[in-house]
Amino acid sequence: MKSHAKVVVIGGGVVGCSVLFHLARHGWTDVVLLERDELTSGSTWHAAGGMHTINGDPNVAKLQKYTISLYKEIEELSGQATGVHLTGGVLLAATEARLDWLRGVVSKGRYLGIDLEVISAKEAAELMPLIDPSQFVGAVRNKEDGHLDPSGVTHAYAKAARKLGAEVERFTKVEDIVRRPDGLWRVITNKGEVVTEHVVNAGGLWAREVGRMVGLELPVLAMEHMYLITEDMPEVADWNKKTGTEIIHAVDFDGELYLRQERGGMLMGTYEKANKVWSEFQTPWNFGHELLEPDIDRIAPSLEVGFRHFPAFQKTGIKQIINGPFTFAPDGNPLVGPVRGLPGFWVACGVMAGFSQGGGVGLALSNWMIEGDPGADIWAMDVSRYGDWATMAYTNAKVRENYSRRFSIRFPNEELPAGRPLKTTPVYDTLAAKGAQWGVSYGLEVPLWYAPDGVKDEFSWRRSTDFEHVAKEVATVRDGVGLSEISNFAKYKVTGEGAVAWLDRMLACRLPKRGRMTLAPMLKDDGKLIGDFTLANIDDHEWFIAGSGIAEQYHMRWFEAHLPKDGSVKIEALGQKLTGLAIAGPKARDVLAKVTRADVSNAAFPFMAMARMDIGMAPCLVGRVSYTGDLGYEIWVTPEYQRAAYQALITAGEEFGISLFGSRALNALRLEKNHGSWAREYRPIYGPVEAGLDRFVAYGKDADFIGKQAALAERKQGGKLRLLAFIVDATDADVIGDEAIWHDGVVRGWVTSGGYAHNAKKSVALGYVPKEIADKPDGFEIEILGKRRAARVQAAPLFDANFERMRA
Ligand SMILES: Cc1cc2nc3c(=O)[nH]c(=O)nc-3n(C[C@H](O)[C@H](O)[C@H](O)COP(=O)(O)OP(=O)(O)OC[C@H]3O[C@@H](n4cnc5c(N)ncnc54)[C@H](O)[C@@H]3O)c2cc1C
């Protein structure tokens, strides 16, 4: 074994081998993979080997498509058969709600280049002869579905990587990982030590244990999973003989089942509701090639449905039941990327669909390590989407919920209950007593809307029970004054003698003067967005930044990686050390003026001003800005004072009819102002010109901000895309996000977010299209629940296009 390497990959499952292959293919060949046993000694060897392109997140779906396209290449490179059978498949819907969901999947597929088609149940049964079509209302055909040999694929990656110069050391167990003072890592094994710049944790079933070697508690947990293999079936033999093809794959969402042909019989797997965690706290090191005891009672309810939906199973015997463990993150997507605070330590774990996702994970991670950027939008699998709040018990609750809901519909207005409430603010009980319906953001409970007694969300793809109540909350803001809780923003404090120069380099905006705020895009080296913030200069010494709450860890990882080594700049993520309230609407100033002695007149405290002031008795930091696009104030207050500030505002607001509004009303308000938001309109694949944020980029400032050259080039060339706002001729259902945008009968773009703008009484969608068609006001359509709806470009905001209200 070599004593030094540029990269050490820990784990020879499908994921570790894919990472090794991609690093070598990308030119890093001084790389070694350490495997404690034979390759595939974790969950990889007993996988069912299914692969597909469908994923709830379009960007992950793209990487799944890439993974499937890769198998041919690694087979050729390695000479190792992968056993790929691209049979195609059908996704079956037993209910209309499921068919609506599938229509959304098809719509996404159109701009992702995934060939999907809605078909009838009868047509599905013609493609997959075991189906009883009377059990289904429709289906989707997917041509890029199939299965493979898990061991063959893993060895193909490893052999291809070796051919490119990478090394694989089997029977080499990593026992400890120690960071040296010079930043290099000592990877200590049972066979000696490797010193390396980068460590990749691809430990699969043991990813937690490998994480713990560096003091990291990763939110991953293994679950038991079962599939059965039947005896040979005459129906299968007949079909094979008649058509000369295998029986295609099927996913039966309502039965929570997946099926495929296995030799002369069938394989049926299930994500059962009565699921079971495996090795809750620690994975034994001596586990490897054994299977777990099957428990047919646990999967019996799903099998019962399966036998009804696929009657041929009733007449066949079960040859074998496989029960094996594999890992999940709380939301079921992988954990990939560099770990904040551990330079050179990377993770590629929690991969629950290694044969659909392993290639994409390897590609993204190798790009990230070599180029400094994953090269794709991989937010949905970025390890930084979790913070310290994702504790072991939280992970346990969420993983179980996710497993049991793997094939369940999640409606756009459906909030999942497991692991909640976890983080709450001091006004939580007060708001709950007012009827707050809660969502969750980065572990924190967030009021979505306020329901009268006896009313709650009815889950639906269409407008639902909250519609009229959210409309009232919107009217409260536009006609008088509303109060909302905004503690879910991320808040950062920047101090130190180097703060000004550092902020000037990190952020693309011009720095605001003392007591002022500005919108602050942050760019990567390639000139694409990596953040959008509000930056405030409190007193030339202390700077305040507010940004997307879900991206706190993501942004801190970026900030900290760019801090000067001399300690001249300090940045702190304030989390819930600072809570927030906001008031907005034409009467907002009247309310504020009643509770503070500070002069909050327009002259003394204009738009984009920020100052410390007392609200009632509570010391606060107040900014005159509002995401509602109205006259409004954001009020930052430490938690011990939040209730006092809240009470002062509510009491003062009584005479102005103050009322509460939640984040759904906020969404409706920001939509009629064409305000985008992070992780929806603003993501690391869009440039500022494309996203319409170029007006906040100080292209001419002296400071050489990160991404400046690339941003200048984007401005010159105009980028490729444009973010547009559309008014959609929708009737009872609005866009959710990720729908296809058509132009002149061809799919040209995708929706990023939208909804109903209650004040303007219009259905609004925001989304990206190629710049060449961005100035065409007509010819657009947006697909909602399988129907193309006419959409008109709305260049000017529907509300307060001249910004008079905001600045008044
Ligand atoms: C019953 C079942 C059916 C499945 N069906 C499918 C399917 O149809 N399609 C699909 O895509 N996925 C399926 N999966 C999931 C799939 O198996 C996983 O997604 C995949 O195996 C994850 O691979 P991995 O490389 O991340 O982890 P693992 O396979 O667990 O590999 C981790 C490797 O790291 C090694 N290791 C850990 N710690 C150390 C250390 N300290 N030193 C050295 N080596 C170490 C281990 O020995 C192991 O070989 C199924 C899983 C099960 C259990």
mmCIF file of C-alpha atoms in Angstrom, residues 62 108 337 443 484 581 669 680 689 770:
data_model
loop_
_atom_site.group_PDB
_atom_site.id
_atom_site.type_symbol
_atom_site.label_atom_id
_atom_site.label_comp_id
_atom_site.label_asym_id
_atom_site.label_seq_id
_atom_site.Cartn_x
_atom_site.Cartn_y
_atom_site.Cartn_z
ATOM 1 C CA LYS A 62 -30.504 14.408 -14.445
ATOM 2 C CA LYS A 108 -40.491 17.479 -15.730
ATOM 3 C CA GLY A 337 -19.859 17.151 -0.752
ATOM 4 C CA GLY A 443 -35.536 22.183 11.417
ATOM 5 C CA SER A 484 -45.305 37.647 10.377
ATOM 6 C CA LEU A 581 -40.639 39.550 13.221
ATOM 7 C CA LEU A 669 -47.151 38.745 -2.040
ATOM 8 C CA ARG A 680 -35.950 28.375 -6.327
ATOM 9 C CA VAL A 689 -27.986 38.468 -15.825
ATOM 10 C CA PRO A 770 -33.657 30.531 -23.376
#
